[in-house]
């Protein structure tokens, strides 16, 4: 079992920055990959970024590459999503997820555990 607790998010103006955090407990954090997804109203959940078990590999959706940075601190059992140059179209509920296979997957149903989600709203 893995429990994920999210923090961060909120309301920011376009061009601003936010950092999301996701703290994990349960299984050894350094043994699995982590991902971030988002879901806007009326849309399907979409991949944002993923990071390997040791942080050595990352992968981003084209829409956020160069603006968002995923990172992890295995000593703190936490994964982060630094979001810069935010746009109104980034508005969504953001979810962190754990992938016990330790792969950089982009399909939501291939992840094993999910955080509760946190709202990010970017005003124009």
MMTF fields as JSON, N, C-alpha, C and O atoms, coordinates in Angstrom:
{
  "mmtfVersion": "1.0.0",
  "mmtfProducer": "UNKNOWN",
  "numBonds": 495,
  "numAtoms": 496,
  "numGroups": 124,
  "numChains": 1,
  "numModels": 1,
  "chainsPerModel": [1],
  "groupsPerChain": [124],
  "chainIdList": ["A"],
  "bondAtomList": [4, 2, 8, 6, 12, 10, 16, 14, 20, 18, 24, 22, 28, 26, 32, 30, 36, 34, 40, 38, 44, 42, 48, 46, 52, 50, 56, 54, 60, 58, 64, 62, 68, 66, 72, 70, 76, 74, 80, 78, 84, 82, 88, 86, 92, 90, 96, 94, 100, 98, 104, 102, 108, 106, 112, 110, 116, 114, 120, 118, 124, 122, 128, 126, 132, 130, 136, 134, 140, 138, 144, 142, 148, 146, 152, 150, 156, 154, 160, 158, 164, 162, 168, 166, 172, 170, 176, 174, 180, 178, 184, 182, 188, 186, 192, 190, 196, 194, 200, 198, 204, 202, 208, 206, 212, 210, 216, 214, 220, 218, 224, 222, 228, 226, 232, 230, 236, 234, 240, 238, 244, 242, 248, 246, 252, 250, 256, 254, 260, 258, 264, 262, 268, 266, 272, 270, 276, 274, 280, 278, 284, 282, 288, 286, 292, 290, 296, 294, 300, 298, 304, 302, 308, 306, 312, 310, 316, 314, 320, 318, 324, 322, 328, 326, 332, 330, 336, 334, 340, 338, 344, 342, 348, 346, 352, 350, 356, 354, 360, 358, 364, 362, 368, 366, 372, 370, 376, 374, 380, 378, 384, 382, 388, 386, 392, 390, 396, 394, 400, 398, 404, 402, 408, 406, 412, 410, 416, 414, 420, 418, 424, 422, 428, 426, 432, 430, 436, 434, 440, 438, 444, 442, 448, 446, 452, 450, 456, 454, 460, 458, 464, 462, 468, 466, 472, 470, 476, 474, 480, 478, 484, 482, 488, 486, 492, 490],
  "bondOrderList": [1, 1, 1, 1, 1, 1, 1, 1, 1, 1, 1, 1, 1, 1, 1, 1, 1, 1, 1, 1, 1, 1, 1, 1, 1, 1, 1, 1, 1, 1, 1, 1, 1, 1, 1, 1, 1, 1, 1, 1, 1, 1, 1, 1, 1, 1, 1, 1, 1, 1, 1, 1, 1, 1, 1, 1, 1, 1, 1, 1, 1, 1, 1, 1, 1, 1, 1, 1, 1, 1, 1, 1, 1, 1, 1, 1, 1, 1, 1, 1, 1, 1, 1, 1, 1, 1, 1, 1, 1, 1, 1, 1, 1, 1, 1, 1, 1, 1, 1, 1, 1, 1, 1, 1, 1, 1, 1, 1, 1, 1, 1, 1, 1, 1, 1, 1, 1, 1, 1, 1, 1, 1, 1],
  "groupList": [{"groupName": "UNK", "atomNameList": ["N", "CA", "C", "O"], "elementList": ["N", "C", "C", "O"], "formalChargeList": [0, 0, 0, 0], "bondAtomList": [1, 0, 2, 1, 3, 2], "bondOrderList": [1, 1, 2], "singleLetterCode": "X", "chemCompType": "L-PEPTIDE LINKING"}],
  "groupTypeList": [0, 0, 0, 0, 0, 0, 0, 0, 0, 0, 0, 0, 0, 0, 0, 0, 0, 0, 0, 0, 0, 0, 0, 0, 0, 0, 0, 0, 0, 0, 0, 0, 0, 0, 0, 0, 0, 0, 0, 0, 0, 0, 0, 0, 0, 0, 0, 0, 0, 0, 0, 0, 0, 0, 0, 0, 0, 0, 0, 0, 0, 0, 0, 0, 0, 0, 0, 0, 0, 0, 0, 0, 0, 0, 0, 0, 0, 0, 0, 0, 0, 0, 0, 0, 0, 0, 0, 0, 0, 0, 0, 0, 0, 0, 0, 0, 0, 0, 0, 0, 0, 0, 0, 0, 0, 0, 0, 0, 0, 0, 0, 0, 0, 0, 0, 0, 0, 0, 0, 0, 0, 0, 0, 0],
  "groupIdList": [1, 2, 3, 4, 5, 6, 7, 8, 9, 10, 11, 12, 13, 14, 15, 16, 17, 18, 19, 20, 21, 22, 23, 24, 25, 26, 27, 28, 29, 30, 31, 32, 33, 34, 35, 36, 37, 38, 39, 40, 41, 42, 43, 44, 45, 46, 47, 48, 49, 50, 51, 52, 53, 54, 55, 56, 57, 58, 59, 60, 61, 62, 63, 64, 65, 66, 67, 68, 69, 70, 71, 72, 73, 74, 75, 76, 77, 78, 79, 80, 81, 82, 83, 84, 85, 86, 87, 88, 89, 90, 91, 92, 93, 94, 95, 96, 97, 98, 99, 100, 101, 102, 103, 104, 105, 106, 107, 108, 109, 110, 111, 112, 113, 114, 115, 116, 117, 118, 119, 120, 121, 122, 123, 124],
  "secStructList": [7, 3, 3, 3, 3, 3, 3, 7, 7, 3, 3, 3, 3, 6, 6, 7, 7, 3, 3, 3, 3, 3, 3, 3, 3, 3, 1, 7, 4, 4, 4, 1, 3, 3, 3, 3, 3, 3, 3, 7, 6, 6, 1, 7, 7, 3, 3, 3, 3, 3, 3, 7, 6, 6, 1, 1, 7, 3, 3, 3, 7, 6, 6, 6, 5, 6, 6, 3, 3, 3, 3, 3, 3, 6, 6, 6, 6, 3, 3, 3, 3, 3, 3, 7, 1, 7, 7, 4, 4, 4, 7, 3, 3, 3, 3, 3, 3, 3, 3, 6, 6, 7, 7, 7, 7, 7, 7, 4, 4, 4, 7, 1, 3, 3, 7, 7, 7, 3, 3, 3, 3, 3, 3, 7],
  "xCoordList": [0.834, 0.0, 0.868, 1.921, 0.41, 1.072, 0.013, -1.042, 0.3, -0.59, 0.1, 1.284, -0.666, -0.122, -0.9, -2.128, -0.181, -0.792, -0.241, 0.968, -1.132, -0.719, -0.845, -1.672, 0.001, -0.083, 0.359, 0.952, 0.058, 0.354, -0.882, -1.988, -0.714, -1.842, -2.424, -1.92, -3.504, -4.149, -4.403, -4.463, -4.55, -4.868, -3.645, -3.011, -3.321, -2.174, -2.5, -3.306, -1.876, -2.068, -1.213, -0.194, -1.638, -0.861, 0.557, 0.778, 1.519, 2.919, 3.548, 4.767, 2.722, 3.217, 3.686, 3.74, 4.027, 4.575, 3.862, 3.347, 3.847, 3.354, 4.199, 4.758, 4.282, 4.936, 3.98, 3.422, 3.806, 3.009, 3.937, 5.031, 3.475, 4.215, 3.321, 2.098, 3.947, 3.226, 4.087, 5.139, 3.638, 4.373, 3.816, 2.603, 4.706, 4.3, 4.64, 5.61, 3.836, 4.114, 3.677, 2.894, 4.212, 3.9, 5.122, 6.126, 5.052, 6.171, 7.38, 7.235, 8.544, 9.781, 9.69, 9.596, 9.72, 9.484, 10.489, 10.138, 11.722, 12.781, 12.712, 13.584, 11.696, 11.603, 10.633, 10.498, 9.954, 8.967, 8.983, 9.428, 8.485, 8.389, 7.166, 6.239, 7.189, 6.078, 5.668, 6.482, 4.421, 3.929, 2.975, 2.425, 2.797, 1.793, 0.83, 1.244, -0.449, -1.494, -2.382, -2.306, -3.221, -4.178, -5.474, -5.512, -6.533, -7.85, -8.619, -8.905, -8.948, -9.755, -11.223, -11.535, -12.129, -13.554, -13.968, -13.648, -14.681, -15.171, -14.139, -14.435, -12.932, -11.862, -11.345, -11.56, -10.66, -10.073, -8.792, -8.16, -8.437, -7.191, -6.021, -5.981, -5.077, -3.96, -2.617, -2.474, -1.657, -0.3, 0.367, 0.2, 1.131, 1.9, 3.407, 4.16, 3.836, 5.262, 5.452, 4.574, 6.62, 6.958, 8.443, 9.242, 8.793, 10.177, 10.487, 9.655, 11.694, 12.093, 12.372, 12.373, 12.605, 12.754, 13.881, 13.782, 14.952, 16.094, 16.2, 17.168, 15.207, 15.248, 16.147, 16.297, 16.751, 17.689, 17.058, 17.71, 15.782, 15.066, 13.748, 13.047, 13.43, 12.16, 11.546, 12.228, 10.243, 9.536, 8.379, 7.706, 8.152, 7.143, 6.183, 6.543, 4.971, 4.039, 4.54, 5.172, 4.257, 4.734, 4.213, 4.901, 3.002, 2.358, 3.022, 2.828, 3.803, 4.416, 5.934, 6.58, 6.506, 7.964, 8.588, 8.168, 9.597, 10.267, 9.656, 10.248, 8.472, 7.814, 7.664, 7.735, 7.461, 7.275, 8.511, 9.182, 8.8, 9.922, 9.475, 8.982, 9.651, 9.362, 10.667, 11.708, 10.6, 11.777, 11.316, 10.13, 12.268, 11.922, 13.056, 14.225, 12.68, 13.634, 13.331, 12.396, 14.111, 13.826, 14.051, 13.477, 14.874, 15.07, 13.819, 13.581, 13.028, 11.794, 10.544, 9.425, 10.728, 9.598, 8.621, 7.404, 9.164, 8.321, 8.715, 9.891, 7.689, 7.882, 7.281, 6.282, 7.905, 7.486, 7.158, 7.653, 6.323, 6.089, 6.187, 5.284, 7.286, 7.471, 6.875, 7.273, 5.926, 5.207, 5.493, 5.11, 6.161, 6.51, 5.807, 5.314, 5.771, 5.14, 3.754, 3.413, 2.975, 1.66, 0.725, 0.777, -0.126, -1.096, -2.504, -2.67, -3.504, -4.88, -5.245, -6.021, -4.704, -5.015, -4.377, -4.641, -3.547, -3.008, -3.982, -3.736, -5.069, -6.073, -6.659, -7.172, -6.58, -7.047, -6.865, -6.248, -7.41, -7.054, -5.837, -5.839, -4.811, -3.556, -3.453, -3.739, -3.041, -2.92, -1.499, -0.891, -0.968, 0.253, -0.132, -1.202, 0.755, 0.462, 1.757, 2.828, 1.642, 2.784, 2.685, 1.624, 3.793, 3.872, 4.872, 6.08, 4.379, 5.239, 6.159, 7.086, 5.914, 6.807, 8.047, 8.986, 8.044, 9.208, 9.51, 10.672, 8.467, 8.631, 8.056, 7.251, 8.451, 7.934, 6.695, 6.761, 5.588, 4.357, 3.547, 3.658, 2.727, 1.936, 0.438, -0.36, 0.045, -1.366, -1.838, -1.246, -2.89, -3.329, -3.603, -3.206, -4.266, -4.657, -3.487, -3.676, -2.297, -1.109, -0.437, 0.532, -0.959, -0.444, -1.223, -2.398, -0.564, -1.128, -1.829, -2.826, -1.31, -1.879, -1.962, -1.148, -2.991, -3.25, -3.416, -3.927, -2.969, -3.276, -4.681, -5.327, -5.171, -6.553, -6.787, -7.932, -5.719, -5.86, -5.82, -6.212, -5.34, -5.298, -5.603, -5.131, -6.393, -6.83, -5.748, -5.164, -5.496, -4.636, -5.472, -6.003, -5.58, -6.346, -5.441, -4.83, -5.365, -4.531, -5.444, -6.153, -5.418, -6.279, -5.546, -4.325, -6.312, -5.709, -5.619, -5.14],
  "yCoordList": [-1.195, 0.0, 1.244, 1.289, 2.241, 3.543, 4.611, 4.607, 5.514, 6.641, 7.914, 8.139, 8.731, 9.947, 11.147, 11.185, 12.119, 13.334, 14.522, 14.748, 15.271, 16.396, 17.717, 17.872, 18.67, 20.031, 20.984, 20.578, 22.251, 23.241, 23.53, 23.171, 24.162, 24.545, 25.868, 26.516, 26.265, 27.522, 28.349, 27.84, 29.648, 30.59, 31.452, 31.981, 31.589, 32.392, 33.076, 32.577, 34.209, 34.9, 34.265, 33.635, 34.438, 33.929, 34.478, 35.653, 33.588, 33.95, 33.668, 33.743, 33.343, 33.071, 31.641, 30.86, 31.323, 30.0, 29.402, 30.115, 28.09, 27.329, 26.07, 25.579, 25.559, 24.274, 23.34, 23.672, 22.165, 21.115, 20.106, 19.82, 19.58, 18.542, 17.331, 17.445, 16.184, 14.927, 14.052, 13.565, 13.856, 13.054, 11.644, 11.444, 10.674, 9.274, 8.559, 8.897, 7.578, 6.698, 5.291, 5.083, 4.336, 2.943, 2.247, 2.114, 1.808, 1.1, 2.022, 3.244, 1.443, 2.195, 3.137, 2.705, 4.439, 5.449, 5.355, 5.547, 5.064, 5.05, 3.841, 3.668, 3.009, 1.81, 1.962, 1.042, 3.105, 3.233, 4.613, 5.601, 4.638, 5.88, 6.676, 6.136, 7.961, 8.842, 9.66, 9.951, 10.013, 10.833, 11.9, 11.819, 12.909, 13.943, 13.931, 13.825, 14.041, 14.125, 15.318, 15.869, 15.711, 16.77, 16.486, 15.776, 17.075, 16.894, 18.196, 18.696, 18.732, 19.94, 19.553, 18.433, 20.456, 20.138, 19.695, 20.348, 18.581, 18.077, 17.392, 16.997, 17.244, 16.607, 15.364, 15.177, 14.518, 13.329, 13.68, 14.707, 12.814, 12.998, 12.84, 11.9, 13.767, 13.727, 13.731, 14.285, 13.108, 13.025, 14.388, 15.167, 14.665, 15.904, 15.609, 16.12, 14.788, 14.508, 13.235, 12.83, 12.602, 11.406, 11.43, 12.055, 10.732, 10.677, 9.266, 8.612, 8.803, 7.454, 7.363, 8.37, 6.146, 5.899, 6.708, 7.098, 6.964, 7.681, 9.109, 9.811, 9.54, 10.892, 11.036, 12.141, 9.953, 10.031, 10.235, 10.694, 9.891, 10.042, 10.759, 10.497, 11.662, 12.371, 12.405, 12.233, 12.633, 12.71, 13.68, 13.683, 14.511, 15.553, 15.509, 15.103, 15.932, 16.19, 17.377, 18.284, 17.366, 18.44, 19.795, 20.809, 19.804, 21.065, 21.754, 22.954, 21.019, 21.622, 21.617, 22.213, 20.962, 20.85, 22.234, 23.066, 22.463, 23.752, 24.724, 25.759, 24.395, 25.256, 24.56, 25.218, 23.261, 22.49, 21.637, 21.2, 21.408, 20.55, 19.586, 19.999, 18.31, 17.289, 16.914, 16.801, 16.723, 16.311, 15.488, 15.455, 14.825, 14.042, 14.093, 14.241, 13.965, 13.875, 12.579, 12.514, 11.562, 10.254, 10.245, 9.417, 11.149, 11.236, 11.762, 11.469, 12.534, 13.101, 12.391, 12.772, 11.368, 10.627, 11.556, 11.406, 12.503, 13.531, 13.764, 13.766, 13.958, 14.35, 15.739, 16.082, 16.532, 17.907, 18.156, 17.468, 19.145, 19.65, 21.17, 21.844, 21.694, 23.136, 23.618, 23.172, 24.525, 25.003, 26.485, 27.303, 26.824, 28.207, 28.64, 27.812, 29.93, 30.485, 29.893, 29.466, 29.873, 29.238, 29.968, 31.19, 29.189, 29.696, 29.337, 28.381, 30.079, 29.722, 28.284, 27.643, 27.784, 26.406, 25.357, 24.166, 25.775, 24.848, 24.637, 23.806, 25.372, 25.23, 23.828, 23.358, 23.164, 21.775, 21.319, 22.004, 20.156, 19.45, 18.59, 17.819, 18.732, 18.015, 16.845, 16.983, 15.697, 14.476, 13.932, 13.929, 13.472, 12.691, 11.214, 10.847, 10.381, 8.96, 8.165, 8.637, 6.964, 6.079, 4.894, 4.285, 4.576, 3.448, 2.446, 2.675, 1.343, 0.385, -0.373, -1.05, -0.269, -0.927, -0.089, -0.548, 1.149, 2.03, 2.355, 2.419, 2.558, 2.954, 4.346, 4.803, 5.011, 6.344, 6.185, 6.321, 5.899, 5.637, 6.915, 7.842, 6.946, 8.14, 7.865, 8.799, 6.614, 6.247, 6.157, 5.426, 6.883, 6.911, 5.54, 5.288, 4.655, 3.393, 2.424, 1.308, 2.834, 2.012, 2.37, 1.729, 3.394, 3.772, 3.06, 2.738, 2.818, 1.956, 2.704, 2.227, 3.869, 4.628, 6.099, 6.612, 6.765, 8.146, 9.027, 8.597, 10.278, 11.274, 11.795, 11.465, 12.613, 13.087, 14.206, 14.501, 14.828, 15.93, 17.276, 17.409, 18.273, 19.639, 20.592, 20.398, 21.615, 22.531, 23.561, 24.161, 23.751, 24.828, 25.674, 25.173, 26.958, 27.87, 29.013, 29.695, 29.209, 30.269, 31.292, 30.983, 32.502, 33.558, 34.341, 34.493, 34.826, 35.574, 37.053, 37.827],
  "zCoordList": [0.0, 0.0, 0.0, 0.636, -0.719, -0.756, -0.516, -1.151, 0.396, 0.647, 0.137, 0.387, -0.578, -1.168, -0.652, -0.732, -0.124, 0.407, -0.358, -0.393, -0.966, -1.803, -1.063, -0.165, -1.463, -0.95, -2.052, -3.051, -1.846, -2.867, -3.675, -3.272, -4.79, -5.618, -5.182, -4.265, -5.86, -5.536, -6.777, -7.897, -6.54, -7.614, -7.913, -6.999, -9.189, -9.59, -10.91, -11.695, -11.145, -12.416, -13.498, -13.216, -14.728, -15.859, -15.798, -15.508, -16.082, -15.993, -14.649, -14.497, -13.674, -12.329, -12.161, -13.111, -10.908, -10.586, -9.38, -8.519, -9.344, -8.196, -8.07, -9.05, -6.857, -6.647, -5.926, -4.88, -6.511, -5.897, -5.231, -5.72, -4.11, -3.404, -3.211, -3.133, -3.136, -2.919, -2.02, -2.437, -0.789, 0.181, 0.216, 0.289, 0.164, 0.115, 1.41, 2.088, 1.739, 2.882, 2.501, 1.575, 3.248, 2.944, 2.4, 3.099, 1.178, 0.565, 0.361, 0.332, 0.224, 0.071, -1.121, -2.27, -0.823, -1.848, -2.983, -4.148, -2.651, -3.662, -4.59, -5.442, -4.438, -5.275, -6.439, -7.246, -6.546, -7.616, -8.265, -7.68, -9.482, -10.239, -9.787, -9.183, -10.091, -9.737, -10.957, -11.833, -10.991, -12.092, -11.595, -10.497, -12.444, -12.221, -13.416, -14.571, -13.106, -14.11, -13.773, -12.674, -14.722, -14.452, -15.195, -16.2, -14.65, -15.257, -15.169, -14.081, -16.323, -16.409, -16.51, -16.916, -16.15, -16.223, -17.619, -18.613, -17.68, -18.952, -19.811, -20.938, -19.3, -20.075, -19.364, -18.166, -20.127, -19.547, -18.785, -19.035, -17.867, -17.129, -18.099, -18.893, -18.021, -18.957, -18.234, -17.144, -18.863, -18.334, -18.352, -19.29, -17.29, -17.214, -17.183, -18.012, -16.229, -16.084, -15.281, -14.519, -15.459, -14.693, -14.368, -15.066, -13.289, -12.852, -12.382, -11.753, -12.693, -12.317, -10.818, -10.11, -10.353, -8.923, -8.288, -7.125, -9.043, -8.474, -8.994, -8.698, -9.769, -10.315, -11.519, -12.04, -11.978, -13.076, -14.435, -15.373, -14.537, -15.809, -15.565, -14.588, -16.47, -16.41, -17.805, -18.814, -17.826, -19.11, -18.934, -17.902, -19.963, -19.863, -21.048, -22.153, -20.785, -21.867, -22.673, -22.132, -23.964, -24.828, -24.361, -24.479, -23.834, -23.462, -22.278, -22.081, -21.483, -20.295, -20.345, -19.484, -21.326, -21.398, -21.498, -22.302, -20.669, -20.625, -19.633, -19.328, -19.126, -18.138, -16.784, -15.746, -16.777, -15.558, -15.305, -16.24, -14.032, -13.65, -12.564, -11.514, -12.823, -11.813, -11.133, -11.78, -9.829, -9.068, -7.873, -7.547, -7.227, -6.043, -5.044, -5.4, -3.787, -2.685, -1.955, -1.156, -2.224, -1.629, -0.12, 0.587, 0.374, 1.822, 2.517, 3.689, 1.793, 2.349, 1.825, 2.17, 0.999, 0.434, -0.286, -0.173, -1.016, -1.624, -3.085, -3.446, -3.899, -5.287, -5.461, -4.828, -6.328, -6.536, -8.007, -8.9, -8.227, -9.574, -9.512, -9.016, -10.02, -10.099, -11.418, -12.495, -11.316, -12.494, -12.674, -11.839, -13.758, -14.08, -15.36, -16.127, -15.573, -16.788, -17.006, -18.109, -15.958, -16.013, -16.969, -17.111, -17.616, -18.581, -18.104, -17.346, -18.532, -18.15, -18.516, -17.807, -19.595, -20.001, -19.099, -19.262, -18.156, -17.154, -15.995, -15.121, -15.986, -14.933, -14.932, -15.948, -13.787, -13.67, -12.233, -11.417, -11.945, -10.715, -11.034, -11.994, -10.224, -10.44, -9.462, -8.273, -9.987, -9.192, -9.268, -10.338, -8.139, -8.195, -8.161, -7.675, -8.684, -8.769, -8.655, -9.037, -8.13, -7.943, -8.891, -9.032, -9.537, -10.462, -9.905, -9.963, -9.371, -8.696, -9.65, -9.205, -10.949, -11.9, -12.174, -12.824, -11.669, -11.823, -13.28, -13.682, -14.063, -15.46, -15.657, -14.845, -16.703, -17.006, -17.886, -19.107, -17.251, -17.986, -18.139, -17.336, -19.188, -19.454, -19.404, -19.495, -19.263, -19.243, -17.803, -17.009, -17.448, -16.045, -15.436, -14.298, -16.162, -15.53, -15.36, -14.876, -15.747, -15.497, -14.172, -13.764, -13.511, -12.207, -11.12, -11.294, -9.999, -8.972, -7.839, -7.297, -7.487, -6.373, -6.766, -7.534, -6.202, -6.566, -5.342, -4.308, -5.482, -4.475, -4.676, -5.67, -3.739, -3.782, -4.787, -5.129, -5.261, -6.2, -5.506, -4.347, -6.234, -5.726, -6.887, -8.007, -6.6, -7.649, -7.956, -7.054, -9.243, -9.725, -10.679, -11.67, -10.369, -11.209, -11.656, -10.833, -12.953, -13.513, -14.174, -15.132, -13.654, -14.192, -15.279, -15.243, -16.232, -17.353, -17.048, -17.876]
}
